[in-house]
Short mmCIF file of C-alpha atoms in Angstrom, two decimals:
data_model
loop_
_atom_site.label_atom_id
_atom_site.label_comp_id
_atom_site.label_asym_id
_atom_site.label_seq_id
_atom_site.Cartn_x
_atom_site.Cartn_y
_atom_site.Cartn_z
CA UNK A 21 0.00 0.00 0.00
CA UNK A 22 1.06 3.62 -0.42
CA UNK A 23 -0.13 7.07 0.73
CA UNK A 24 -2.58 7.26 -2.19
CA UNK A 25 -4.21 4.01 -1.05
CA UNK A 26 -4.48 5.32 2.51
CA UNK A 27 -6.09 8.56 1.31
CA UNK A 28 -8.63 6.55 -0.70
CA UNK A 29 -9.47 4.50 2.41
CA UNK A 30 -9.69 7.70 4.49
CA UNK A 31 -12.10 9.28 2.00
CA UNK A 32 -14.35 6.19 1.90
CA UNK A 33 -14.52 6.26 5.70
CA UNK A 34 -15.40 9.96 5.63
CA UNK A 35 -17.98 9.76 2.83
CA UNK A 36 -19.36 6.30 3.80
CA UNK A 37 -19.65 5.61 0.08
CA UNK A 38 -17.36 4.38 -2.68
CA UNK A 39 -19.09 6.51 -5.33
CA UNK A 40 -18.95 9.69 -3.23
CA UNK A 41 -15.30 9.04 -2.35
CA UNK A 42 -14.52 8.49 -6.04
CA UNK A 43 -16.14 11.80 -6.96
CA UNK A 44 -14.12 13.70 -4.33
CA UNK A 45 -10.91 12.00 -5.46
CA UNK A 46 -11.59 12.44 -9.20
CA UNK A 47 -11.41 8.66 -9.66
CA UNK A 48 -13.76 6.01 -11.00
CA UNK A 49 -15.80 3.98 -8.49
CA UNK A 50 -14.18 0.89 -9.97
CA UNK A 51 -10.72 2.25 -9.22
CA UNK A 52 -11.67 3.09 -5.63
CA UNK A 53 -13.26 -0.35 -5.11
CA UNK A 54 -10.13 -2.08 -6.43
CA UNK A 55 -7.90 -0.19 -3.97
CA UNK A 56 -10.21 -1.06 -1.08
CA UNK A 57 -10.27 -4.74 -2.10
CA UNK A 58 -6.46 -4.79 -2.25
CA UNK A 59 -6.22 -3.19 1.21
CA UNK A 60 -8.62 -5.73 2.70
CA UNK A 61 -6.65 -8.56 1.07
CA UNK A 62 -3.36 -7.19 2.38
CA UNK A 63 -4.78 -6.75 5.90
CA UNK A 64 -6.56 -10.10 5.80
CA UNK A 65 -9.66 -8.43 7.18
CA UNK A 66 -12.91 -6.81 6.12
CA UNK A 67 -12.59 -3.08 6.74
CA UNK A 68 -16.16 -1.99 5.95
CA UNK A 69 -19.68 -3.39 6.24
CA UNK A 70 -22.47 -2.14 4.01
CA UNK A 71 -26.10 -1.45 4.82
CA UNK A 72 -28.90 0.77 3.48
CA UNK A 73 -27.31 3.81 5.19
CA UNK A 74 -23.93 3.36 3.52
CA UNK A 75 -20.54 1.91 4.42
CA UNK A 76 -19.39 1.65 8.03
CA UNK A 77 -16.04 0.72 9.47
CA UNK A 78 -15.64 -2.64 11.12
CA UNK A 79 -13.63 -2.88 14.34
CA UNK A 80 -10.59 -3.72 12.21
CA UNK A 81 -11.44 -0.78 9.94
CA UNK A 82 -11.54 1.60 12.92
CA UNK A 83 -8.09 0.41 13.97
CA UNK A 84 -6.78 0.74 10.40
CA UNK A 85 -8.16 4.29 10.14
CA UNK A 86 -6.23 5.41 13.24
CA UNK A 87 -2.95 4.28 11.72
CA UNK A 88 -3.88 5.56 8.25
CA UNK A 89 -4.57 9.03 9.64
CA UNK A 90 -1.23 9.01 11.48
CA UNK A 91 0.70 7.87 8.40
CA UNK A 92 -0.96 10.47 6.17
CA UNK A 93 -0.28 13.26 8.65
CA UNK A 94 3.35 12.19 9.11
CA UNK A 95 3.82 11.91 5.36
CA UNK A 96 2.69 15.47 4.71
CA UNK A 97 4.70 16.78 7.66
CA UNK A 98 7.76 15.08 6.18
CA UNK A 99 7.03 16.58 2.75
CA UNK A 100 6.77 20.06 4.26
CA UNK A 101 10.02 19.61 6.19
CA UNK A 102 11.86 18.56 3.04
CA UNK A 103 10.29 21.43 1.10
CA UNK A 104 11.51 23.93 3.70
CA UNK A 105 15.01 22.45 3.60
CA UNK A 106 15.01 22.78 -0.19
CA UNK A 107 13.72 26.35 0.01
CA UNK A 108 16.44 27.27 2.48
CA UNK A 109 19.16 25.74 0.33
CA UNK A 110 17.81 27.23 -2.90
CA UNK A 111 17.11 30.66 -1.27
CA UNK A 112 13.35 30.74 -1.81
CA UNK A 113 10.87 33.22 -0.32
CA UNK A 114 7.43 31.56 -0.31
CA UNK A 115 5.00 34.26 0.84
CA UNK A 116 1.39 33.77 1.92
CA UNK A 117 -0.36 37.14 1.98
CA UNK A 118 -3.78 38.23 3.18
CA UNK A 119 -5.70 40.27 0.63
CA UNK A 120 -4.94 43.96 0.92
CA UNK A 121 -1.46 43.76 2.42
CA UNK A 122 0.37 43.71 -0.91
CA UNK A 123 -1.64 46.85 -1.69
CA UNK A 124 -0.30 48.26 1.59
CA UNK A 125 3.31 47.20 0.98
CA UNK A 126 2.95 48.14 -2.72
CA UNK A 127 3.92 46.12 -5.82
CA UNK A 128 6.89 48.48 -6.25
CA UNK A 129 8.33 47.07 -3.02
CA UNK A 130 8.13 43.50 -4.33
CA UNK A 131 9.52 44.49 -7.73
CA UNK A 132 12.44 46.29 -6.06
CA UNK A 133 13.21 43.21 -3.98
CA UNK A 134 13.29 40.96 -7.05
CA UNK A 135 15.55 43.43 -8.91
CA UNK A 136 17.97 43.78 -6.00
CA UNK A 137 18.11 40.04 -5.28
CA UNK A 138 18.05 38.14 -8.58
CA UNK A 139 19.57 35.12 -6.80
CA UNK A 140 16.46 34.74 -4.61
CA UNK A 141 13.42 32.92 -5.96
CA UNK A 142 10.29 34.81 -4.90
CA UNK A 143 6.77 33.40 -5.03
CA UNK A 144 3.54 34.46 -3.38
CA UNK A 145 -0.09 33.47 -2.94
CA UNK A 146 -2.99 35.61 -1.70
CA UNK A 147 -5.93 34.47 0.42
CA UNK A 148 -8.34 35.96 2.98
CA UNK A 149 -6.85 36.53 6.46
CA UNK A 150 -8.00 33.36 8.21
CA UNK A 151 -7.00 30.90 5.45
CA UNK A 152 -3.53 32.48 5.43
CA UNK A 153 -3.19 31.76 9.13
CA UNK A 154 -4.54 28.22 8.77
CA UNK A 155 -2.21 27.42 5.88
CA UNK A 156 0.78 28.89 7.69
CA UNK A 157 -0.14 26.88 10.78
CA UNK A 158 -0.12 23.81 8.53
CA UNK A 159 3.46 24.63 7.45
CA UNK A 160 2.62 26.15 4.06
CA UNK A 161 4.98 28.94 2.96
CA UNK A 162 7.94 30.28 4.93
CA UNK A 163 6.74 33.84 5.56
CA UNK A 164 3.24 35.31 5.87
CA UNK A 165 1.48 38.67 5.86
CA UNK A 166 -1.78 38.74 7.79
CA UNK A 167 -4.04 40.78 10.06
CA UNK A 168 -4.33 40.64 13.83
CA UNK A 169 -2.36 39.66 16.91
CA UNK A 170 -0.15 36.58 16.80
CA UNK A 171 1.36 34.23 19.37
CA UNK A 172 4.94 35.47 19.77
CA UNK A 173 5.97 32.17 21.36
CA UNK A 174 5.21 30.47 18.04
CA UNK A 175 6.09 33.22 15.58
CA UNK A 176 8.60 35.97 14.96
CA UNK A 177 6.20 38.91 14.53
CA UNK A 178 7.10 42.11 12.70
CA UNK A 179 4.35 44.78 12.82
CA UNK A 180 4.00 46.50 9.46
CA UNK A 181 1.34 49.18 9.91
CA UNK A 182 -1.80 49.64 11.96
CA UNK A 183 -4.81 51.61 10.75
CA UNK A 184 -7.99 52.59 12.58
CA UNK A 185 -11.07 50.96 11.10
CA UNK A 186 -13.62 53.61 10.15
CA UNK A 187 -17.18 53.71 8.93
CA UNK A 188 -17.59 54.41 5.22
CA UNK A 189 -20.72 56.28 4.13
CA UNK A 190 -22.06 58.03 1.08
CA UNK A 191 -21.75 61.81 1.32
CA UNK A 192 -25.57 62.00 1.16
CA UNK A 193 -26.04 59.62 4.08
CA UNK A 194 -27.31 61.23 7.33
CA UNK A 195 -24.11 60.11 9.12
CA UNK A 196 -21.95 62.10 6.70
CA UNK A 197 -22.37 65.27 8.78
CA UNK A 198 -20.92 63.62 11.88
CA UNK A 199 -17.34 63.82 13.15
CA UNK A 200 -17.54 60.38 14.78
CA UNK A 201 -19.81 57.35 15.16
CA UNK A 202 -20.24 54.41 17.55
CA UNK A 203 -20.82 50.73 16.92
CA UNK A 204 -24.49 51.19 17.85
CA UNK A 205 -24.89 53.44 14.80
CA UNK A 206 -24.57 50.30 12.65
CA UNK A 207 -27.85 48.96 14.02
CA UNK A 208 -30.42 48.42 11.23
CA UNK A 209 -28.11 49.99 8.63
CA UNK A 210 -27.52 47.84 5.51
CA UNK A 211 -23.90 46.79 5.98
CA UNK A 212 -21.55 45.70 3.19
CA UNK A 213 -18.57 43.93 4.71
CA UNK A 214 -15.81 41.45 4.03
CA UNK A 215 -16.77 37.82 4.70
CA UNK A 216 -16.20 35.74 7.82
CA UNK A 217 -12.83 34.68 6.40
CA UNK A 218 -11.53 38.14 7.35
CA UNK A 219 -10.68 39.53 10.80
CA UNK A 220 -12.51 42.80 10.16
CA UNK A 221 -15.77 40.86 9.82
CA UNK A 222 -15.39 39.19 13.21
CA UNK A 223 -14.28 42.40 14.91
CA UNK A 224 -17.36 44.31 13.73
CA UNK A 225 -19.82 41.45 14.35
CA UNK A 226 -18.40 40.82 17.83
CA UNK A 227 -18.59 44.52 18.73
CA UNK A 228 -22.21 44.63 17.58
CA UNK A 229 -23.01 41.53 19.62
CA UNK A 230 -21.43 43.14 22.70
CA UNK A 231 -23.64 46.17 22.09
CA UNK A 232 -26.72 43.93 22.10
CA UNK A 233 -27.67 43.63 18.43
CA UNK A 234 -26.94 41.68 15.28
CA UNK A 235 -25.69 43.78 12.34
CA UNK A 236 -27.86 43.98 9.23
CA UNK A 237 -25.35 42.49 6.80
CA UNK A 238 -26.63 43.20 3.30
CA UNK A 239 -23.77 41.42 1.54
CA UNK A 240 -20.44 39.75 2.33
CA UNK A 241 -17.56 39.89 -0.13
CA UNK A 242 -13.92 38.90 -0.49
CA UNK A 243 -12.52 42.41 -0.73
CA UNK A 244 -12.94 46.08 0.03
CA UNK A 245 -13.63 47.09 -3.59
CA UNK A 246 -17.24 45.91 -3.80
CA UNK A 247 -18.02 47.45 -0.41
CA UNK A 248 -16.79 50.82 -1.69
CA UNK A 249 -18.83 50.41 -4.87
CA UNK A 250 -22.05 49.77 -2.96
CA UNK A 251 -21.47 52.72 -0.63
CA UNK A 252 -20.73 54.88 -3.67
CA UNK A 253 -24.17 53.86 -4.99
CA UNK A 254 -25.66 54.73 -1.56
CA UNK A 255 -26.91 51.17 -1.07
CA UNK A 256 -25.67 51.06 2.51
CA UNK A 257 -22.61 51.61 4.69
CA UNK A 258 -19.34 49.75 5.17
CA UNK A 259 -16.11 49.76 7.16
CA UNK A 260 -12.62 50.27 5.77
CA UNK A 261 -9.20 51.81 6.46
CA UNK A 262 -7.54 54.99 5.24
CA UNK A 263 -5.01 53.61 2.78
CA UNK A 264 -7.64 51.54 0.96
CA UNK A 265 -10.01 54.51 0.84
CA UNK A 266 -7.24 56.74 -0.56
CA UNK A 267 -6.24 54.08 -3.07
CA UNK A 268 -9.79 53.76 -4.40
CA UNK A 269 -9.82 57.49 -5.19
CA UNK A 270 -13.60 57.62 -5.34
CA UNK A 271 -15.38 60.88 -4.58
CA UNK A 272 -18.81 61.11 -3.00
CA UNK A 273 -17.94 59.15 0.14
CA UNK A 274 -16.73 59.94 3.64
CA UNK A 275 -14.73 58.09 6.30
CA UNK A 276 -15.89 58.56 9.88
CA UNK A 277 -13.86 57.35 12.91
CA UNK A 278 -15.38 55.32 15.74
CA UNK A 279 -15.30 57.07 19.10
CA UNK A 280 -16.37 54.23 21.40
CA UNK A 281 -13.36 51.91 21.38
CA UNK A 282 -10.30 50.59 19.59
CA UNK A 283 -11.06 49.31 16.09
CA UNK A 284 -7.80 48.41 14.34
CA UNK A 285 -6.58 46.75 11.13
CA UNK A 286 -3.13 45.55 12.19
CA UNK A 287 -0.91 44.17 9.44
CA UNK A 288 1.98 41.94 10.48
CA UNK A 289 4.71 39.84 8.90
CA UNK A 290 5.32 36.47 10.58
CA UNK A 291 7.81 33.61 10.38
CA UNK A 292 7.93 30.41 12.46
CA UNK A 293 10.14 30.20 15.54
CA UNK A 294 10.49 26.41 15.30
CA UNK A 295 11.91 26.54 11.77
CA UNK A 296 15.47 27.33 10.77
CA UNK A 297 15.13 30.58 8.89
CA UNK A 298 16.71 30.79 5.49
CA UNK A 299 18.91 33.65 4.37
CA UNK A 300 16.41 34.68 1.70
CA UNK A 301 13.60 35.16 4.25
CA UNK A 302 15.87 37.24 6.49
CA UNK A 303 16.76 39.41 3.50
CA UNK A 304 13.09 39.78 2.51
CA UNK A 305 12.04 40.76 6.05
CA UNK A 306 14.70 43.47 6.20
CA UNK A 307 13.68 44.78 2.79
CA UNK A 308 10.01 45.02 3.85
CA UNK A 309 10.89 46.78 7.11
CA UNK A 310 13.11 49.29 5.28
CA UNK A 311 10.43 49.94 2.65
CA UNK A 312 7.66 50.50 5.20
CA UNK A 313 10.03 52.82 7.09
CA UNK A 314 10.61 54.87 3.95
CA UNK A 315 6.86 55.16 3.40
CA UNK A 316 6.44 56.33 7.00
CA UNK A 317 9.17 58.97 6.54
CA UNK A 318 7.64 60.18 3.29
CA UNK A 319 10.60 59.05 1.19
CA UNK A 320 8.29 56.79 -0.83
CA UNK A 321 4.66 57.43 -1.66
CA UNK A 322 2.19 54.57 -1.59
#
């Protein structure tokens, strides 16, 4: 048997069906059945029983699943360890970035890094905040940009920039005449907001819950752009941060700060403490810190 066989067995156990497992694995039911038959022959035991409700593990099958899960997990951990060794030796920066942070850092920063370090292989992937953290936790990538506070016992954390989260309204909205708002002002207002895969969503929803109401979420999206578009059309309100608002360069809207607490969009760069850091990642981190410093001093415009 090999890892592929174990994954097929694992999927059958999860789906309780050969045909459903085959669909998830992009295989034919016949192919899945053949692998299962070979496993049962090799183990000298029936691993599943079938009834009208599907396939269920036998006692031997339950035991086999425990070891299969362990072997699969150890296999992928081993693959990640070898990948990180190869990345260190080949000088690879493998960046996972939450949406919006490359906009904050600027593409010019990344382009400058690649020009100045042609010997370093740079690659990146973008996801919402929470998937970035989950993937990084699962040993994907060797450096990450994301939003929020991080466990400094697990990660080397470099703060990039922190922005106050503000309410975004159309200039014709009644709130537009105000100098500040509170979380209670969101009550009953149609709210356009990033989805639950983003920290800003949970911050706003949790603050509303603490204030005793559930926000009237009109639509959830995967980025700030659609929220700005809907506010521009005066369909409702949203929340955003200054640099995104400035970058959109859309007239007819107003940002209003919250006056009843701390509402922050905190961008950080993280690397793992339990992983030997490669020279390329160290170089990249220093480049990012220098670039953000130049933006802060006005030497570079975003």
